[in-house]
Amino acid sequence: MSSPRTVLDAALYWDTYYADVFRFGQGTEHILALLGRTPPVHTWSDLGSGSESLLWSIALNARRLTSVDTDPDRLATLTAFARTGRPRGIHTVALALCGRDADAFPQHCRCLTSTLVADCLTPERLPLRVLSADLLTQFGLLGLCRNTGHFTDAFTRLHAHLPEHGWAAGANWVPADSTGRVHLTHGAYQHAARQANLHLLQLDRLPSTDPDFPHIWTYLARRIPR
Ligand SMILES: C[S@@+](CC[C@H](N)C(=O)[O-])C[C@H]1O[C@@H](n2cnc3c(N)ncnc32)[C@H](O)[C@@H]1O
């Protein structure tokens, strides 16, 4: 299944949104606070991770992270960045916002234990160990779905193996021109969560100061025990 192109290529995206400047007002601080509500987890899979998982890791307490993306270049950037153990400006601000020690970043980098090149919008191709992690996140992946049906289907199948009491969290940026992309609504998320047997604990649609992505959706959910 082909997926729509991400707006910026790997290096430009990494340097625009995840470099030295923490862009307040674009939802990042909200996502970090949301992730901070989750308890420590052993395994975490970040789907459509790009090069960016380590920013989100700052708010989490996760032992083993698998980052999955279709783009090997983005994953190579992530791996190389983890090896340096040195935060960029955005990470330094995130560490402070999350109440972490300024020198705690190498510890977060060590949680990246594997990367995988795979199509996350075709979940049946993903290994079970990825889908059955204690925490499943996606930031900017499901917003690439073509329409509500595609979104519900991908959301449901991605979370089908989440363990009892497992956690799901994510964010989707709404482009100013959303041609060819799903129109996200409260109802769309609520329906997808019900289909996936997840309990939505928080769902927000926030304004953003980014003119290219004027809104952002964020959610936190948990598997309902059977
Ligand atoms: C908007 S970017 C978000 C990157 C990152 N998660 C973040 O927090 O900024 C979308 C990411 O999804 C990846 N992607 C697009 N389609 C995909 C697919 N079908 N399966 C896995 N990753 C995909 C892109 O390569 C890109 O890294």
mmCIF file of C-alpha atoms and ligand atoms in Angstrom:
data_model
loop_
_atom_site.group_PDB
_atom_site.id
_atom_site.type_symbol
_atom_site.label_atom_id
_atom_site.label_comp_id
_atom_site.label_asym_id
_atom_site.label_seq_id
_atom_site.Cartn_x
_atom_site.Cartn_y
_atom_site.Cartn_z
ATOM 1 C CA MET A 1 0.000 0.000 0.000
ATOM 2 C CA SER A 2 1.566 3.323 -0.928
ATOM 3 C CA SER A 3 1.389 6.165 1.568
ATOM 4 C CA PRO A 4 1.330 9.880 0.901
ATOM 5 C CA ARG A 5 4.670 11.690 0.947
ATOM 6 C CA THR A 6 5.780 13.424 4.100
ATOM 7 C CA VAL A 7 6.066 17.165 3.426
ATOM 8 C CA LEU A 8 9.817 17.680 3.904
ATOM 9 C CA ASP A 9 12.620 15.288 3.066
ATOM 10 C CA ALA A 10 14.572 13.614 5.865
ATOM 11 C CA ALA A 11 17.389 16.113 6.492
ATOM 12 C CA LEU A 12 15.238 19.208 6.024
ATOM 13 C CA TYR A 13 12.523 17.869 8.356
ATOM 14 C CA TRP A 14 15.084 16.965 11.042
ATOM 15 C CA ASP A 15 16.778 20.372 10.836
ATOM 16 C CA THR A 16 13.569 22.389 10.594
ATOM 17 C CA TYR A 17 11.560 20.902 13.446
ATOM 18 C CA TYR A 18 14.051 19.072 15.671
ATOM 19 C CA ALA A 19 17.183 21.221 15.797
ATOM 20 C CA ASP A 20 18.346 23.960 18.118
ATOM 21 C CA VAL A 21 15.123 25.888 18.561
ATOM 22 C CA PHE A 22 12.259 24.585 20.671
ATOM 23 C CA ARG A 23 9.209 25.935 18.832
ATOM 24 C CA PHE A 24 6.734 26.711 21.595
ATOM 25 C CA GLY A 25 3.124 26.975 20.467
ATOM 26 C CA GLN A 26 3.342 24.146 17.924
ATOM 27 C CA GLY A 27 2.182 21.359 20.212
ATOM 28 C CA THR A 28 5.571 19.897 21.176
ATOM 29 C CA GLU A 29 5.332 20.926 24.820
ATOM 30 C CA HIS A 30 1.802 19.514 24.942
ATOM 31 C CA ILE A 31 2.924 16.147 23.530
ATOM 32 C CA LEU A 32 5.745 15.939 26.079
ATOM 33 C CA ALA A 33 3.292 16.642 28.928
ATOM 34 C CA LEU A 34 0.880 14.029 27.575
ATOM 35 C CA LEU A 35 3.609 11.376 27.346
ATOM 36 C CA GLY A 36 4.653 12.267 30.878
ATOM 37 C CA ARG A 37 1.327 10.802 32.067
ATOM 38 C CA THR A 38 2.402 7.279 31.137
ATOM 39 C CA PRO A 39 4.057 4.967 33.680
ATOM 40 C CA PRO A 40 7.500 3.383 33.094
ATOM 41 C CA VAL A 41 7.338 0.751 30.345
ATOM 42 C CA HIS A 42 9.666 -2.040 29.333
ATOM 43 C CA THR A 43 9.028 -1.995 25.576
ATOM 44 C CA TRP A 44 8.066 0.930 23.359
ATOM 45 C CA SER A 45 7.515 0.961 19.586
ATOM 46 C CA ASP A 46 7.476 4.283 17.748
ATOM 47 C CA LEU A 47 5.817 3.905 14.341
ATOM 48 C CA GLY A 48 6.630 6.324 11.540
ATOM 49 C CA SER A 49 9.359 7.467 13.901
ATOM 50 C CA GLY A 50 11.494 9.331 11.400
ATOM 51 C CA SER A 51 14.647 10.568 13.156
ATOM 52 C CA GLU A 52 12.638 11.987 16.029
ATOM 53 C CA SER A 53 11.934 9.297 18.661
ATOM 54 C CA LEU A 54 14.597 10.528 21.053
ATOM 55 C CA LEU A 55 12.834 13.825 21.595
ATOM 56 C CA TRP A 56 9.709 11.993 22.755
ATOM 57 C CA SER A 57 11.811 9.568 24.816
ATOM 58 C CA ILE A 58 12.695 12.447 27.136
ATOM 59 C CA ALA A 59 9.146 12.494 28.534
ATOM 60 C CA LEU A 60 9.013 8.714 28.880
ATOM 61 C CA ASN A 61 10.600 6.114 31.028
ATOM 62 C CA ALA A 62 11.119 3.283 28.504
ATOM 63 C CA ARG A 63 13.727 0.527 28.590
ATOM 64 C CA ARG A 64 13.682 -0.740 24.985
ATOM 65 C CA LEU A 65 12.645 1.375 22.000
ATOM 66 C CA THR A 66 12.088 0.085 18.479
ATOM 67 C CA SER A 67 11.767 2.862 15.908
ATOM 68 C CA VAL A 68 10.044 1.924 12.658
ATOM 69 C CA ASP A 69 9.886 3.937 9.453
ATOM 70 C CA THR A 70 9.746 3.339 5.708
ATOM 71 C CA ASP A 71 12.683 5.677 5.184
ATOM 72 C CA PRO A 72 16.089 4.136 5.992
ATOM 73 C CA ASP A 73 17.759 7.579 5.837
ATOM 74 C CA ARG A 74 15.615 8.898 8.681
ATOM 75 C CA LEU A 75 16.430 5.823 10.772
ATOM 76 C CA ALA A 76 20.143 6.162 9.970
ATOM 77 C CA THR A 77 20.033 9.769 11.213
ATOM 78 C CA LEU A 78 18.295 8.592 14.388
ATOM 79 C CA THR A 79 20.880 5.863 15.034
ATOM 80 C CA ALA A 80 23.802 8.205 14.411
ATOM 81 C CA PHE A 81 22.239 10.824 16.673
ATOM 82 C CA ALA A 82 21.698 8.268 19.463
ATOM 83 C CA ARG A 83 25.358 7.280 19.211
ATOM 84 C CA THR A 84 26.512 10.852 19.832
ATOM 85 C CA GLY A 85 24.445 11.039 23.014
ATOM 86 C CA ARG A 86 24.527 14.819 22.628
ATOM 87 C CA PRO A 87 21.215 16.731 22.757
ATOM 88 C CA ARG A 88 20.375 19.458 20.280
ATOM 89 C CA GLY A 89 18.817 22.688 21.571
ATOM 90 C CA ILE A 90 15.284 21.289 21.332
ATOM 91 C CA HIS A 91 16.261 18.293 23.468
ATOM 92 C CA THR A 92 17.916 20.472 26.098
ATOM 93 C CA VAL A 93 14.712 22.495 26.481
ATOM 94 C CA ALA A 94 12.643 19.281 26.543
ATOM 95 C CA LEU A 95 14.856 17.865 29.315
ATOM 96 C CA ALA A 96 14.186 20.982 31.378
ATOM 97 C CA LEU A 97 10.435 20.920 30.652
ATOM 98 C CA CYS A 98 10.258 17.276 31.717
ATOM 99 C CA GLY A 99 12.221 17.924 34.906
ATOM 100 C CA ARG A 100 15.142 15.736 33.783
ATOM 101 C CA ASP A 101 18.799 16.367 34.584
ATOM 102 C CA ALA A 102 20.515 18.317 31.816
ATOM 103 C CA ASP A 103 23.029 15.469 31.419
ATOM 104 C CA ALA A 104 20.405 12.682 31.315
ATOM 105 C CA PHE A 105 20.251 12.559 27.510
ATOM 106 C CA PRO A 106 22.744 9.704 26.917
ATOM 107 C CA GLN A 107 20.556 7.559 29.168
ATOM 108 C CA HIS A 108 17.556 8.245 26.906
ATOM 109 C CA CYS A 109 19.656 7.465 23.829
ATOM 110 C CA ARG A 110 20.466 4.023 25.209
ATOM 111 C CA CYS A 111 16.773 3.049 25.098
ATOM 112 C CA LEU A 112 17.000 2.873 21.272
ATOM 113 C CA THR A 113 17.698 -0.838 20.919
ATOM 114 C CA SER A 114 16.514 -1.417 17.349
ATOM 115 C CA THR A 115 15.296 0.201 14.173
ATOM 116 C CA LEU A 116 13.229 -1.381 11.449
ATOM 117 C CA VAL A 117 12.478 -0.303 7.899
ATOM 118 C CA ALA A 118 8.827 -1.234 7.329
ATOM 119 C CA ASP A 119 5.484 0.068 6.116
ATOM 120 C CA CYS A 120 3.479 0.780 9.276
ATOM 121 C CA LEU A 121 0.297 1.494 7.314
ATOM 122 C CA THR A 122 0.300 -2.174 6.317
ATOM 123 C CA PRO A 123 0.413 -3.489 9.900
ATOM 124 C CA GLU A 124 0.159 -7.174 8.980
ATOM 125 C CA ARG A 125 3.736 -6.885 7.702
ATOM 126 C CA LEU A 126 5.053 -5.717 11.079
ATOM 127 C CA PRO A 127 6.580 -8.262 13.469
ATOM 128 C CA LEU A 128 4.389 -9.159 16.441
ATOM 129 C CA ARG A 129 7.087 -8.045 18.869
ATOM 130 C CA VAL A 130 6.752 -4.502 17.480
ATOM 131 C CA LEU A 131 2.950 -4.410 17.762
ATOM 132 C CA SER A 132 2.791 -6.059 21.181
ATOM 133 C CA ALA A 133 4.982 -3.462 22.933
ATOM 134 C CA ASP A 134 3.804 -1.993 26.241
ATOM 135 C CA LEU A 135 3.585 1.413 24.584
ATOM 136 C CA LEU A 136 2.802 2.130 20.941
ATOM 137 C CA THR A 137 3.268 5.655 19.651
ATOM 138 C CA GLN A 138 2.908 7.380 16.305
ATOM 139 C CA PHE A 139 3.611 11.030 15.690
ATOM 140 C CA GLY A 140 2.536 12.152 12.252
ATOM 141 C CA LEU A 141 1.971 8.696 10.735
ATOM 142 C CA LEU A 142 -1.794 8.105 10.898
ATOM 143 C CA GLY A 143 -2.478 11.652 9.726
ATOM 144 C CA LEU A 144 -1.020 10.496 6.394
ATOM 145 C CA CYS A 145 -4.005 8.173 5.864
ATOM 146 C CA ARG A 146 -6.109 8.932 2.796
ATOM 147 C CA ASN A 147 -9.540 9.049 4.413
ATOM 148 C CA THR A 148 -11.493 8.112 7.547
ATOM 149 C CA GLY A 149 -11.893 4.479 6.511
ATOM 150 C CA HIS A 150 -8.159 4.115 5.949
ATOM 151 C CA PHE A 151 -7.451 5.844 9.293
ATOM 152 C CA THR A 152 -9.862 3.618 11.256
ATOM 153 C CA ASP A 153 -8.539 0.490 9.609
ATOM 154 C CA ALA A 154 -4.864 1.361 10.152
ATOM 155 C CA PHE A 155 -5.483 2.547 13.735
ATOM 156 C CA THR A 156 -7.385 -0.645 14.612
ATOM 157 C CA ARG A 157 -4.857 -3.004 13.071
ATOM 158 C CA LEU A 158 -1.849 -1.206 14.541
ATOM 159 C CA HIS A 159 -3.295 -1.608 18.035
ATOM 160 C CA ALA A 160 -4.670 -5.135 17.623
ATOM 161 C CA HIS A 161 -1.817 -6.736 19.598
ATOM 162 C CA LEU A 162 -1.372 -4.113 22.279
ATOM 163 C CA PRO A 163 -1.287 -6.057 25.574
ATOM 164 C CA GLU A 164 -3.936 -5.664 28.265
ATOM 165 C CA HIS A 165 -3.230 -2.388 30.061
ATOM 166 C CA GLY A 166 -0.891 -1.403 27.195
ATOM 167 C CA TRP A 167 -0.628 2.282 26.298
ATOM 168 C CA ALA A 168 -1.082 4.132 23.014
ATOM 169 C CA ALA A 169 -0.227 7.756 22.375
ATOM 170 C CA GLY A 170 0.293 9.986 19.417
ATOM 171 C CA ALA A 171 -0.130 13.210 17.556
ATOM 172 C CA ASN A 172 -1.133 14.206 14.070
ATOM 173 C CA TRP A 173 -0.447 17.591 12.565
ATOM 174 C CA VAL A 174 -3.201 18.995 10.325
ATOM 175 C CA PRO A 175 -1.745 20.601 7.190
ATOM 176 C CA ALA A 176 -3.133 23.897 5.904
ATOM 177 C CA ASP A 177 -3.738 22.069 2.633
ATOM 178 C CA SER A 178 -5.003 18.631 3.576
ATOM 179 C CA THR A 179 -5.817 17.465 0.041
ATOM 180 C CA GLY A 180 -5.542 13.707 -0.153
ATOM 181 C CA ARG A 181 -5.352 13.259 3.620
ATOM 182 C CA VAL A 182 -7.868 12.080 6.210
ATOM 183 C CA HIS A 183 -10.048 14.781 7.788
ATOM 184 C CA LEU A 184 -9.553 14.087 11.492
ATOM 185 C CA THR A 185 -12.367 14.773 13.944
ATOM 186 C CA HIS A 186 -13.203 13.867 17.541
ATOM 187 C CA GLY A 187 -15.663 11.363 16.118
ATOM 188 C CA ALA A 188 -13.027 9.748 13.881
ATOM 189 C CA TYR A 189 -10.671 9.194 16.830
ATOM 190 C CA GLN A 190 -13.471 7.988 19.114
ATOM 191 C CA HIS A 191 -14.707 5.529 16.508
ATOM 192 C CA ALA A 192 -11.189 4.230 15.784
ATOM 193 C CA ALA A 193 -10.457 3.840 19.510
ATOM 194 C CA ARG A 194 -13.696 1.899 20.037
ATOM 195 C CA GLN A 195 -12.899 -0.359 17.092
ATOM 196 C CA ALA A 196 -9.422 -0.947 18.529
ATOM 197 C CA ASN A 197 -10.832 -1.687 21.993
ATOM 198 C CA LEU A 198 -8.928 1.236 23.481
ATOM 199 C CA HIS A 199 -10.090 3.598 26.179
ATOM 200 C CA LEU A 200 -9.326 7.207 25.197
ATOM 201 C CA LEU A 201 -7.991 8.986 28.274
ATOM 202 C CA GLN A 202 -7.244 12.271 26.532
ATOM 203 C CA LEU A 203 -7.989 13.656 23.074
ATOM 204 C CA ASP A 204 -7.180 17.236 22.156
ATOM 205 C CA ARG A 205 -7.267 19.398 19.055
ATOM 206 C CA LEU A 206 -4.915 22.305 19.602
ATOM 207 C CA PRO A 207 -4.155 25.390 17.543
ATOM 208 C CA SER A 208 -0.551 25.709 16.388
ATOM 209 C CA THR A 209 1.473 28.768 15.396
ATOM 210 C CA ASP A 210 2.926 26.844 12.431
ATOM 211 C CA PRO A 211 1.160 28.284 9.346
ATOM 212 C CA ASP A 212 1.830 25.072 7.404
ATOM 213 C CA PHE A 213 0.185 22.945 10.140
ATOM 214 C CA PRO A 214 -2.311 25.195 11.955
ATOM 215 C CA HIS A 215 -3.744 22.426 14.176
ATOM 216 C CA ILE A 216 -2.547 19.330 15.926
ATOM 217 C CA TRP A 217 -4.428 16.362 17.354
ATOM 218 C CA THR A 218 -3.010 14.520 20.346
ATOM 219 C CA TYR A 219 -4.292 11.473 22.179
ATOM 220 C CA LEU A 220 -3.506 9.123 25.016
ATOM 221 C CA ALA A 221 -5.292 5.778 25.283
ATOM 222 C CA ARG A 222 -5.125 2.461 27.041
ATOM 223 C CA ARG A 223 -6.159 -1.088 26.204
ATOM 224 C CA ILE A 224 -9.415 -1.991 27.904
ATOM 225 C CA PRO A 225 -8.999 -5.332 29.736
ATOM 226 C CA ARG A 226 -11.317 -7.989 28.279
HETATM 227 C C1 LIG B 1 5.327 13.761 9.661
HETATM 228 S S1 LIG B 1 6.721 12.688 9.743
HETATM 229 C C2 LIG B 1 6.804 12.410 11.494
HETATM 230 C C3 LIG B 1 8.147 11.999 11.975
HETATM 231 C C4 LIG B 1 8.276 11.816 13.476
HETATM 232 N N1 LIG B 1 7.449 10.721 13.947
HETATM 233 C C5 LIG B 1 7.992 13.044 14.307
HETATM 234 O O1 LIG B 1 7.673 12.896 15.493
HETATM 235 O O2 LIG B 1 8.165 14.173 13.831
HETATM 236 C C6 LIG B 1 6.021 11.164 9.158
HETATM 237 C C7 LIG B 1 6.987 10.017 9.205
HETATM 238 O O3 LIG B 1 6.301 8.839 8.781
HETATM 239 C C8 LIG B 1 7.112 8.122 7.882
HETATM 240 N N2 LIG B 1 6.212 7.312 7.047
HETATM 241 C C9 LIG B 1 5.394 7.724 6.035
HETATM 242 N N3 LIG B 1 4.661 6.700 5.581
HETATM 243 C C10 LIG B 1 5.014 5.619 6.326
HETATM 244 C C11 LIG B 1 4.596 4.261 6.345
HETATM 245 N N4 LIG B 1 3.658 3.819 5.505
HETATM 246 N N5 LIG B 1 5.161 3.425 7.251
HETATM 247 C C12 LIG B 1 6.119 3.868 8.105
HETATM 248 N N6 LIG B 1 6.546 5.143 8.140
HETATM 249 C C13 LIG B 1 6.002 6.007 7.259
HETATM 250 C C14 LIG B 1 7.917 9.166 7.149
HETATM 251 O O4 LIG B 1 9.092 8.630 6.576
HETATM 252 C C15 LIG B 1 8.189 10.155 8.294
HETATM 253 O O5 LIG B 1 9.341 9.801 9.005
#
